[in-house]
Coordinates of C-alpha atoms and ligand atoms in Angstrom, one line a residue:
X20 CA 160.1 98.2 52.5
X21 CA 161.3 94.7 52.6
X22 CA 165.0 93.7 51.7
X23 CA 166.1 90.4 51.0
X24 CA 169.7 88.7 49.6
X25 CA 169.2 86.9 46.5
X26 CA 171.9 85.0 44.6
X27 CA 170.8 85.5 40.6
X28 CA 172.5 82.4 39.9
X29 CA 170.1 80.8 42.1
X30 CA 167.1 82.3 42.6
X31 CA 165.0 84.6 39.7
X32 CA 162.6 87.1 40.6
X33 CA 159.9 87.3 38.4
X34 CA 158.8 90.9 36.9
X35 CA 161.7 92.9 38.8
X36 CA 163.3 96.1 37.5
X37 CA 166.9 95.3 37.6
X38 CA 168.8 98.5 38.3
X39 CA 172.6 98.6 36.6
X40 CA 175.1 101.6 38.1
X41 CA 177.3 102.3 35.4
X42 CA 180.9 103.5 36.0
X43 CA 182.4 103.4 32.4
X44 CA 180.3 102.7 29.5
X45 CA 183.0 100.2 28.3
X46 CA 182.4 98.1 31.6
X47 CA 179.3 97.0 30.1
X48 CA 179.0 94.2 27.4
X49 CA 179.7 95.3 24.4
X50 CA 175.8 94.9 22.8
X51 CA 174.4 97.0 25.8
X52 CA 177.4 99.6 24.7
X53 CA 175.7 100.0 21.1
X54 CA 172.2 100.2 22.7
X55 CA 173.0 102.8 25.2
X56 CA 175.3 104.9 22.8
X57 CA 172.0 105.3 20.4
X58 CA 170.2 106.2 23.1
X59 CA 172.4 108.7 23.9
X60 CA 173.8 107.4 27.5
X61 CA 175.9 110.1 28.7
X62 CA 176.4 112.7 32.0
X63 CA 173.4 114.8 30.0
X64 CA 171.4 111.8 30.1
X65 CA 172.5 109.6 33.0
X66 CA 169.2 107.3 33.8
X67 CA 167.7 104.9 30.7
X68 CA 164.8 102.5 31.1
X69 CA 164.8 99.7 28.8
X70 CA 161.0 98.3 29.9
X71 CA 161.4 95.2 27.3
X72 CA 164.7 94.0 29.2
X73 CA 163.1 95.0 32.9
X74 CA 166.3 97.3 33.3
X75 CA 167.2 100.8 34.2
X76 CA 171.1 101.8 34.1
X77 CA 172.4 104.7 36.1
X78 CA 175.3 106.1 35.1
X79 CA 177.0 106.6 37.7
X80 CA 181.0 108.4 37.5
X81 CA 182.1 107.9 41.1
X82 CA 181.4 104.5 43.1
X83 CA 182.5 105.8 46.4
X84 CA 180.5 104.8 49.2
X85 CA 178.5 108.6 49.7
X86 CA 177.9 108.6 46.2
X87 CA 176.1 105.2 46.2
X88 CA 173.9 105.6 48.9
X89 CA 172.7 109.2 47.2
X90 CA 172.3 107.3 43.6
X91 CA 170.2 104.1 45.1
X92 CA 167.9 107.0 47.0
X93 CA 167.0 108.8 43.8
X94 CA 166.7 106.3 41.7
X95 CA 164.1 104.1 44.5
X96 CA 162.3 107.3 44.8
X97 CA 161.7 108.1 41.1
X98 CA 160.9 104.3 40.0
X99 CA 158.7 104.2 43.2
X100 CA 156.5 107.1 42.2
X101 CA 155.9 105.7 38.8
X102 CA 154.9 102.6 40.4
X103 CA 157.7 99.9 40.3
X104 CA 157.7 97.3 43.4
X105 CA 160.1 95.1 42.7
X106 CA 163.7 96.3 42.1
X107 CA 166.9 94.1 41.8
X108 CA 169.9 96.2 42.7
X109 CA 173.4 94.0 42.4
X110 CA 176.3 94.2 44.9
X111 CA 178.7 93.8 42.8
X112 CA 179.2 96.3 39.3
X113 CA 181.8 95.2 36.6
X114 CA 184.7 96.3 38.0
X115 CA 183.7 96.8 41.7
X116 CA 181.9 94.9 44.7
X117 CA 180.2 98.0 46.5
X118 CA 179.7 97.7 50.5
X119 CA 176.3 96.2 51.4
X120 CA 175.8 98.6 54.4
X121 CA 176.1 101.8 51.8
X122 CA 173.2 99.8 49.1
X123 CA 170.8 99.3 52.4
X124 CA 171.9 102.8 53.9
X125 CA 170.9 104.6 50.5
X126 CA 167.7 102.5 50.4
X127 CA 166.1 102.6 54.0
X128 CA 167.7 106.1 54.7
X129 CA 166.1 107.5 51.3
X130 CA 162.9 105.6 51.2
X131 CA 161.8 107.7 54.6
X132 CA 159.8 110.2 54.8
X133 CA 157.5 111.7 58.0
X134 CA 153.6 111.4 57.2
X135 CA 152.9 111.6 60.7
X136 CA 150.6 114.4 60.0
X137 CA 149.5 113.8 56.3
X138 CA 146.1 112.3 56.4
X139 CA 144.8 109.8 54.4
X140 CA 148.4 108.9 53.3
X141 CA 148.7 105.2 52.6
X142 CA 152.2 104.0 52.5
X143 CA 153.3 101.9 49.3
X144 CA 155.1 98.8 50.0
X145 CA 158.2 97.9 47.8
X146 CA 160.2 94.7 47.6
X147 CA 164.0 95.3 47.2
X148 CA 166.3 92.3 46.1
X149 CA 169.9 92.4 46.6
X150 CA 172.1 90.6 44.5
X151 CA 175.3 89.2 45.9
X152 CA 176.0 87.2 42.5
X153 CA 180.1 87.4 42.4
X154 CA 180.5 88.5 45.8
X155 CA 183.8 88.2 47.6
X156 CA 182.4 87.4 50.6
X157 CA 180.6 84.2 52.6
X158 CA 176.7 84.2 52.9
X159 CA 177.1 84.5 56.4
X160 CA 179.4 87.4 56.3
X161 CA 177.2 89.4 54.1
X162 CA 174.0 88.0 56.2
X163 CA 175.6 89.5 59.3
X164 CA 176.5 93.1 57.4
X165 CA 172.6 93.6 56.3
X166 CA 171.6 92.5 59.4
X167 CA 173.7 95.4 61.2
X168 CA 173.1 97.6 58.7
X169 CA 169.0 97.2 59.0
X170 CA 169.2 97.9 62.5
X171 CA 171.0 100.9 62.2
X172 CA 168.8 101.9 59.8
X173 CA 165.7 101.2 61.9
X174 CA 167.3 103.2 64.6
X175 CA 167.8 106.4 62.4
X176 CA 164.4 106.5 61.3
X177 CA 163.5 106.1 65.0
X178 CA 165.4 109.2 65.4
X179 CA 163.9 111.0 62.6
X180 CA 160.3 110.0 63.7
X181 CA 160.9 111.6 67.2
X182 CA 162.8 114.6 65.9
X183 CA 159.8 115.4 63.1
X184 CA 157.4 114.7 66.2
X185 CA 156.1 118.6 66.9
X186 CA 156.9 120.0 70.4
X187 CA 152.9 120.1 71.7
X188 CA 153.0 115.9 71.0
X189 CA 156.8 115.1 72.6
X190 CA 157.1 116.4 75.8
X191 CA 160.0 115.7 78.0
X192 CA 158.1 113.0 79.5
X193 CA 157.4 111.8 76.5
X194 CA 161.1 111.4 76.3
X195 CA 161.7 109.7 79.4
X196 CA 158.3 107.5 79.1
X197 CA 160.7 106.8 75.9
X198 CA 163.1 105.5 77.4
X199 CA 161.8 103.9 80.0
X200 CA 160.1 101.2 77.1
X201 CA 163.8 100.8 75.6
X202 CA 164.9 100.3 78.7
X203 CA 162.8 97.4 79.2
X204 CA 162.9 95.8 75.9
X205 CA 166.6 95.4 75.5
X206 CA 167.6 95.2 78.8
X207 CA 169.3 98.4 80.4
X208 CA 169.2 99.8 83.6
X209 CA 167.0 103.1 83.4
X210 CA 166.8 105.8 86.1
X211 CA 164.3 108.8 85.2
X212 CA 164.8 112.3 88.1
X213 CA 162.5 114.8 87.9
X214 CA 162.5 118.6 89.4
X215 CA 161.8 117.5 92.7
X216 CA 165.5 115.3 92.5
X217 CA 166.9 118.0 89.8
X218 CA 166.7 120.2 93.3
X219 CA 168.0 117.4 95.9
X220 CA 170.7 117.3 93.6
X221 CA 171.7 120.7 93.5
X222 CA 171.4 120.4 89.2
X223 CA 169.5 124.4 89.6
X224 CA 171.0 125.1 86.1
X225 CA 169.3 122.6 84.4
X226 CA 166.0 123.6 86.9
X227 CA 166.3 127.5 86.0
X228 CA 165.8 126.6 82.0
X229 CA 162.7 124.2 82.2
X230 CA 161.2 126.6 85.0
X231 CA 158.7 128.6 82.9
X232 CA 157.1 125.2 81.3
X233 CA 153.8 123.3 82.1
X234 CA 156.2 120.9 81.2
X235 CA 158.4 119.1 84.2
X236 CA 162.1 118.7 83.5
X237 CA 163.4 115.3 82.4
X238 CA 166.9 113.6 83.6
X239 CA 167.1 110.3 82.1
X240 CA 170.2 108.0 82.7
X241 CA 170.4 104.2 80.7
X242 CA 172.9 102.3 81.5
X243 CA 174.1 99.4 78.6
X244 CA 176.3 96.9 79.8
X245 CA 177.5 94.3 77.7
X246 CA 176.5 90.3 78.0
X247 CA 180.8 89.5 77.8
X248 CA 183.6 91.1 78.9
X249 CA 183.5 95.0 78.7
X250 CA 186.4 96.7 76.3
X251 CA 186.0 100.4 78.0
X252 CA 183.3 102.6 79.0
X253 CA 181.5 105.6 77.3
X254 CA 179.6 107.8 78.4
X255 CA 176.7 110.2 76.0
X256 CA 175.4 113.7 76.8
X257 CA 172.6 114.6 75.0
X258 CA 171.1 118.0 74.7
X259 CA 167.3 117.3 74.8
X260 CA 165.2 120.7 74.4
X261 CA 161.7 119.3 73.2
X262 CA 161.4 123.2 72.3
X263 CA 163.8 126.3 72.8
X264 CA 161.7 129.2 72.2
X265 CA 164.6 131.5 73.4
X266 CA 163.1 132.3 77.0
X267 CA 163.0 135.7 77.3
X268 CA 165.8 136.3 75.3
X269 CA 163.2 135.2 72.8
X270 CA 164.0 133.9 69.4
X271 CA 162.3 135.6 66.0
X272 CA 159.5 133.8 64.6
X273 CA 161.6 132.0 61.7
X274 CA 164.4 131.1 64.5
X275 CA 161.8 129.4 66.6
X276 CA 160.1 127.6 64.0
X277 CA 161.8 124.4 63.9
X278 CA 163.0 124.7 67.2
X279 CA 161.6 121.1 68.0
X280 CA 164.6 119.7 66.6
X281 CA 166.4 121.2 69.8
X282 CA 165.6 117.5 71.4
X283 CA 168.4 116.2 68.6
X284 CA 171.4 115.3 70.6
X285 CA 169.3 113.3 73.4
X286 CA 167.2 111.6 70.8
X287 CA 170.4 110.1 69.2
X288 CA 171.6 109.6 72.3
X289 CA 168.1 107.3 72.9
X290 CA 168.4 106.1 69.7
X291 CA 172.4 104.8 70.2
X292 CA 170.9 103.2 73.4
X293 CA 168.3 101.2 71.8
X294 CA 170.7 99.8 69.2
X295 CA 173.2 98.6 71.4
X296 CA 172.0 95.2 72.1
X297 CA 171.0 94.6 68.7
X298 CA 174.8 95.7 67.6
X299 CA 175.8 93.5 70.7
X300 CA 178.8 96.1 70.9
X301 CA 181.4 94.7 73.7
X302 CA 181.3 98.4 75.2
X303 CA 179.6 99.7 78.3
X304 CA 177.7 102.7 77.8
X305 CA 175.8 105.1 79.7
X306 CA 173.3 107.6 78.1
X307 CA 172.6 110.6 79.8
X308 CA 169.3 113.1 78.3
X309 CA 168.6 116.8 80.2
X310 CA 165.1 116.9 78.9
X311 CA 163.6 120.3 79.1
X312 CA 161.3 122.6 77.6
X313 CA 162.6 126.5 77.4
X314 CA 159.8 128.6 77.6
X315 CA 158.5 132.4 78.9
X316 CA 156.3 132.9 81.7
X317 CA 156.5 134.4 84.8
X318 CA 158.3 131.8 86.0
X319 CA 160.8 132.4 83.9
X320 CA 164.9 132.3 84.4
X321 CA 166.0 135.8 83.2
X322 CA 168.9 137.6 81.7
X323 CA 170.8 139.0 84.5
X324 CA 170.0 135.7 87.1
X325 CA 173.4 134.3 88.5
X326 CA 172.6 130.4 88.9
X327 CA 175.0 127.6 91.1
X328 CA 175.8 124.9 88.4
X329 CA 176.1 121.2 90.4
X330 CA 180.0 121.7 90.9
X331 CA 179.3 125.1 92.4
X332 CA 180.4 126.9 89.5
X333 CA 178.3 130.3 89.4
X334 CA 176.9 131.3 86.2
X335 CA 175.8 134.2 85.0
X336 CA 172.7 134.5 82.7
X337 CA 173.5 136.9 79.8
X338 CA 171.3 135.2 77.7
X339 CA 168.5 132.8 78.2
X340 CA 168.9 131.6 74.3
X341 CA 171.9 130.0 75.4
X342 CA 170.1 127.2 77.6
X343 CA 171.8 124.1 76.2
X344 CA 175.0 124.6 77.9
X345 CA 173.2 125.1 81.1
X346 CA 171.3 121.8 80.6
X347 CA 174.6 120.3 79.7
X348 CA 176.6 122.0 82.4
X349 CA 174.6 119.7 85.3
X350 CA 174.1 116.9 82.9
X351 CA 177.9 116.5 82.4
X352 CA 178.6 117.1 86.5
X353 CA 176.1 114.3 86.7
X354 CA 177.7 111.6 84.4
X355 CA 181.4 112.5 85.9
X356 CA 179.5 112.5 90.2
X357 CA 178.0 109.3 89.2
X358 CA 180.3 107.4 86.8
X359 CA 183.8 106.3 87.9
X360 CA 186.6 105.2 85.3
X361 CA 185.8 107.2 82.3
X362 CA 186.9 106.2 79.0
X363 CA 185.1 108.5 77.0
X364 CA 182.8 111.3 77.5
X365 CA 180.6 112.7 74.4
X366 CA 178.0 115.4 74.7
X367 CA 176.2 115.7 71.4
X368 CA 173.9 118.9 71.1
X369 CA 172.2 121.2 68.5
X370 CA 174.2 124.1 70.5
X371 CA 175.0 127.2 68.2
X372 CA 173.5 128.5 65.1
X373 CA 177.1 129.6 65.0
X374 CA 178.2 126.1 64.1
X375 CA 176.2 126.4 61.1
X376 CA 177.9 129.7 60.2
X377 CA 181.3 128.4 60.7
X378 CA 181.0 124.9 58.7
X379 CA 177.8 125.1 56.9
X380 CA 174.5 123.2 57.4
X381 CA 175.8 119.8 56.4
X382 CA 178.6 119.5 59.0
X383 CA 178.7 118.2 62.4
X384 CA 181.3 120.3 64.6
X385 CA 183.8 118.4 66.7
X386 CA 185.4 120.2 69.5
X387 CA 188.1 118.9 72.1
X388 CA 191.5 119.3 73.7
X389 CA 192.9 115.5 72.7
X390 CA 193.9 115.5 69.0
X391 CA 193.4 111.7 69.2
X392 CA 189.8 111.5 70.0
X393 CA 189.7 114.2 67.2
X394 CA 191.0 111.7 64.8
X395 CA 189.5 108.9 65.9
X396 CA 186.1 111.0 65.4
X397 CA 187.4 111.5 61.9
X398 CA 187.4 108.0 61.0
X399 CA 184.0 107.3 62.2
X400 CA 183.1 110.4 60.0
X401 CA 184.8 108.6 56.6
X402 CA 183.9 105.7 57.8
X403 CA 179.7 106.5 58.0
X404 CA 179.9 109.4 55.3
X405 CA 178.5 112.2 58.0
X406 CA 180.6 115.4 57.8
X407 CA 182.3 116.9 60.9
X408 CA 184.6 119.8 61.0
X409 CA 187.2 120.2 64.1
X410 CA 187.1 123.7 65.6
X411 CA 190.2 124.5 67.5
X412 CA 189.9 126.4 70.9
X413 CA 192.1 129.4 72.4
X414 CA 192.6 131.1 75.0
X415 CA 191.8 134.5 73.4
X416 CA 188.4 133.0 72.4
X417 CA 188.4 131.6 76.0
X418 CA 188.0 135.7 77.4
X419 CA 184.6 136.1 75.6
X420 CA 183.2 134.0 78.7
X421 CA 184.4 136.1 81.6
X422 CA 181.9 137.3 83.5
X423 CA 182.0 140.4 85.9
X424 CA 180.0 139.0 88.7
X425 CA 179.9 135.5 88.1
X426 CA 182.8 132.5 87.3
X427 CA 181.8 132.4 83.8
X428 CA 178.9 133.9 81.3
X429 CA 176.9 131.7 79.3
X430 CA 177.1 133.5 76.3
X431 CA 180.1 134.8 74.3
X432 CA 180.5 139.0 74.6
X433 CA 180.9 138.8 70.4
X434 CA 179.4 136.2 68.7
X435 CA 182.2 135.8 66.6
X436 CA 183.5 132.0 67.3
X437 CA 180.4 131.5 68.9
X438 CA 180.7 127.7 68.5
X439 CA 184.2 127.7 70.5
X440 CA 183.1 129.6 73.3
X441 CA 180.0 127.6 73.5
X442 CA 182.1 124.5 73.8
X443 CA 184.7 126.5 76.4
X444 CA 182.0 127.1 78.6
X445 CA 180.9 123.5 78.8
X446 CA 184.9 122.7 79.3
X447 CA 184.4 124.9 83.0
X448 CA 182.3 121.5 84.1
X449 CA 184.6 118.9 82.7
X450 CA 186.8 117.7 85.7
X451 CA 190.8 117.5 85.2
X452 CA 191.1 114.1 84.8
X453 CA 188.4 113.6 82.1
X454 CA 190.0 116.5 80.2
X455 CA 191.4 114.6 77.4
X456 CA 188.6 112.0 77.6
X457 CA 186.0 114.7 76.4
X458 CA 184.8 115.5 73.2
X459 CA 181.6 118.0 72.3
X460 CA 179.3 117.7 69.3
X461 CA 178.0 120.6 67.5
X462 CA 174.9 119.1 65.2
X463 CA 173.5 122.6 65.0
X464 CA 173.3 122.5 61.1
X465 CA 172.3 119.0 59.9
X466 CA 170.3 117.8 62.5
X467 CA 167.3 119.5 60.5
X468 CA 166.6 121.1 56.9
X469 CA 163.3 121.8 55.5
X470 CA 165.3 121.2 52.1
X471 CA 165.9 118.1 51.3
X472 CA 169.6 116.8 51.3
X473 CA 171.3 113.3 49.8
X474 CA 169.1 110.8 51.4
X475 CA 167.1 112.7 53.8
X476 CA 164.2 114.1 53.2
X477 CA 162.0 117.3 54.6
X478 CA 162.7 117.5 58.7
X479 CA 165.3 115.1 60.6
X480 CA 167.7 113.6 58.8
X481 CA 169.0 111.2 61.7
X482 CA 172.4 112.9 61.7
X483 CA 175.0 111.7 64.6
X484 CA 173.3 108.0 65.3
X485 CA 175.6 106.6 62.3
X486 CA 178.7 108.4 63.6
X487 CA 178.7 107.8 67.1
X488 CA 178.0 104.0 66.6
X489 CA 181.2 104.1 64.3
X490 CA 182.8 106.0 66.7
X491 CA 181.9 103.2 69.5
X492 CA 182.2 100.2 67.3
X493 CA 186.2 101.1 66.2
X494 CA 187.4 102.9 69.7
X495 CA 190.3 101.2 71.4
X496 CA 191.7 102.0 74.8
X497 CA 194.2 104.2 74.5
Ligands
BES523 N1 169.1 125.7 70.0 C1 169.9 126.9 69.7 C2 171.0 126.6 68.6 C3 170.4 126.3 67.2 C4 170.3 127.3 66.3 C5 170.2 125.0 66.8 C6 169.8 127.0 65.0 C7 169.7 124.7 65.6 C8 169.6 125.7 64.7 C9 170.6 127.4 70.9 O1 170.0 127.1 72.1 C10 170.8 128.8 70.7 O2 169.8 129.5 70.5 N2 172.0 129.3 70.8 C11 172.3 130.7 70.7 C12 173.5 131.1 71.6 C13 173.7 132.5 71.7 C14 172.5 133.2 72.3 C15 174.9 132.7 72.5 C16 172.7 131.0 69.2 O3 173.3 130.1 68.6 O4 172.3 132.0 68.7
ZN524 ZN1 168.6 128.6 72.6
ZN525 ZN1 168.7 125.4 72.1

């Protein structure tokens, strides 16, 4: 898909389906209103093609910037199957100039689709024209707003690619082999460990998970530092679990079957790190992946084991199902051993089928003790149009993790709040003075649906990239 600013005024595209959205019938001229009223325009019958006059209206009751995006998909995807190529869409509609980042978003976001593993498929190339007739803004402006916008896009579908990518082709090394190529085309520093450090660095909670796969254990660190000044530093946790079969605690078929989206949080968190010096964002940030397979064998960790997390904490092993707080556990000792001056730690990780219980598939949870990271999270949220959902923690929930013969359990004694206590337990490796400066991300639910949802289609919808890079772009010291 190519996407190019056009100013109608200037330039004409020949043979181009000009798509209208339609707020109001009466914002149209008052000919068209005639036409489309015989044709019976209404919410019953909300597209119209008018072939002799190359256009296609949409009505469309609600401008806001969700809406949109979810609009342009369908209508790209149905006037792409029946075999337009060209397709004018204008920024600005009678009464409103829309935001260029939501028309490219709705575009690029709903044109994807993984054929990694169709054969024969031969992708059809469409030409989309933007219109900024009547614009507001400069050229430049709105040159620099699609060029952001495009490579956030490209970095989404990055993250879908690797997501939809099964669990036999992406391998934790595959991850940090990954990484490694980002590293060196945008110029970040790049450490990779494997077991053999895992152990030197006392990080056996992490070890004990990837133990019983042919697999070896992935910690990958990038390090972004901006060309001018720095305005803080952030640091990203990402739960990478190319497959979570349970371990012995072993998932039911259905369970397992899409468990390759377990590598979610660390993807995004590869996929933040390769747009950062495209986005030239005046923030340092670190990116830190626990890449590891959780699989059975004789090798394998076990319900019952007590394991010594890299602060010392001792853990016991209730269930092996819950392996991403273990991952995260060392990863997040890591990041606060390693990194001095903290401005803001996020882990992001498909953690809890609880999470989807509690919010529903669509929402991102948000978990932390500072209400003011919680809000600014809630403006990246309006601001990129993925949902998140605060759950609060208590002390009551915080009982569920006592463990008889360890410091804490990894898993909760009810399941009930099972996204809290998952969350609680991470909070026992988050040191005192990074309290406040920590905030967890539960993309249990929309990481992945076999359904397709507003402009994602079957697999990984790219969920979290758009967010955190709002997050990062509008964070202020505090
Ligand atoms: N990876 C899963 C969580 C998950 C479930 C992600 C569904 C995406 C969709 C995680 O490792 C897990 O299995 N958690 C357990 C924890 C429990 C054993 C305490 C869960 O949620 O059931
Ligand atoms: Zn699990
Ligand atoms: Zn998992």
């Amino acid at each position: 898909m190519k996407i190019t600013l056009i100013n109608s005024e200037k330039t004409k595209i020949n043979k181009a389906l000009e798509i209208v959205l339609v707020k109001k019938l009466s914002h149209l001229s008052s000919k068209e209103q005639v036409l489309l009223k015989k044709l019976n325009f209404s919410k019953d019958n909300k597209n119209i093609l008018l072939l002799e006059k190359n256009k296609y209206y949409i009505l469309c009751p609600s401008l806001k910037q969700e809406s949109v995006k979810i609009t342009l998909c369908n209508a790209l995807r149905k006037l792409k199957s029946e075999g337009f190529k060209k397709l004018v869409f204008s920024l600005c509609t009678a009464k409103k100039e829309l935001e260029l980042s939501s028309l490219i978003e709705g575009l690029v976001l709903g044109n994807y689709s993984f054929k990694k593993y169709k054969t024969g498929h031969k992708e059809t190339k469409i030409s989309i024209y933007i219109d900024i007739k009547n614009s507001n803004k400069d050229l430049a402006s709105l040159e620099k707003e699609c060029d952001e916008a495009l490579i956030i896009c490209k970095n989404v579908n990055f993250v879908r690619d690797l997501n939809n990518t099964t669990a036999e082709d992406y391998s934790p090394k595959s991850m940090s082999e990954d990484a490694r190529k980002i590293a060196k085309k945008y110029n970040l520093e790049c450490k990779i460990y494997g077991e053999e450090d895992l152990a030197e660095k006392n990080m056996n909670v992490m070890l004990a998970v990837g133990r019983a796969s042919r697999h070896e254990s992935q910690l990958i660190h990038l390090h972004y530092v901006p060309k001018d000044k720095s305005l803080g530093k952030f640091v990203l946790v990402g739960k990478g679990l190319t497959y979570d079969c349970g371990g012995l605690s072993l998932k039911p078929t259905l369970g397992m079957l899409t468990m390759k989206r377990d590598k979610t949080g660390g993807i995004t968190v590869l996929g933040i790190m390769s747009a950062l010096r495209d986005l030239n964002y005046p923030y340092e940030v670190h990116g830190i992946i626990g890449a590891v397979e959780n699989m059975i064998g004789g090798d394998a960790f076990k319900p019952g084991d007590v394991l010594y997390a890299k602060n010392k904490v001792s853990v016991e092993v209730r269930n092996t199902d819950a392996e991403g707080r273990l991952v995260l556990a060392d990863c997040l000792c890591y990041a606060q051993d390693e990194i001095k001056d903290i401005d803001c730690l996020i882990n992001i990780a498909t953690l809890t089928g609880a999470c989807k219980i509690a919010l529903g598939v669509y929402t991102t949870g948000v978990m932390a003790h500072s209400s003011s990271l919680k809000n600014k999270m809630q403006k990246a949220s309006n601001k990129s149009g993925e949902l998140i959902g605060t759950l609060p923690f208590n002390d009551f929930l915080e009982k569920l993790i006592h463990s008889g013969i360890a410091d804490v359990s990894n898993a909760g004694s009810s399941p009930a709040g099972g996204a809290i206590t998952a969350a609680l337990f991470l909070d026992k490796f988050i040191k005192k003075r990074n309290k406040n400066k920590w905030l967890h991300l539960d993309m249990a639910g929309p990481a992945y649906s076999e359904v397709p949802w507003a402009y994602h289609s079957h697999g990984a919808s790219g969920s979290g990239l758009r967010l955190l890079l709002h997050f990062i772009k509008h964070f202020k010291k505090q």
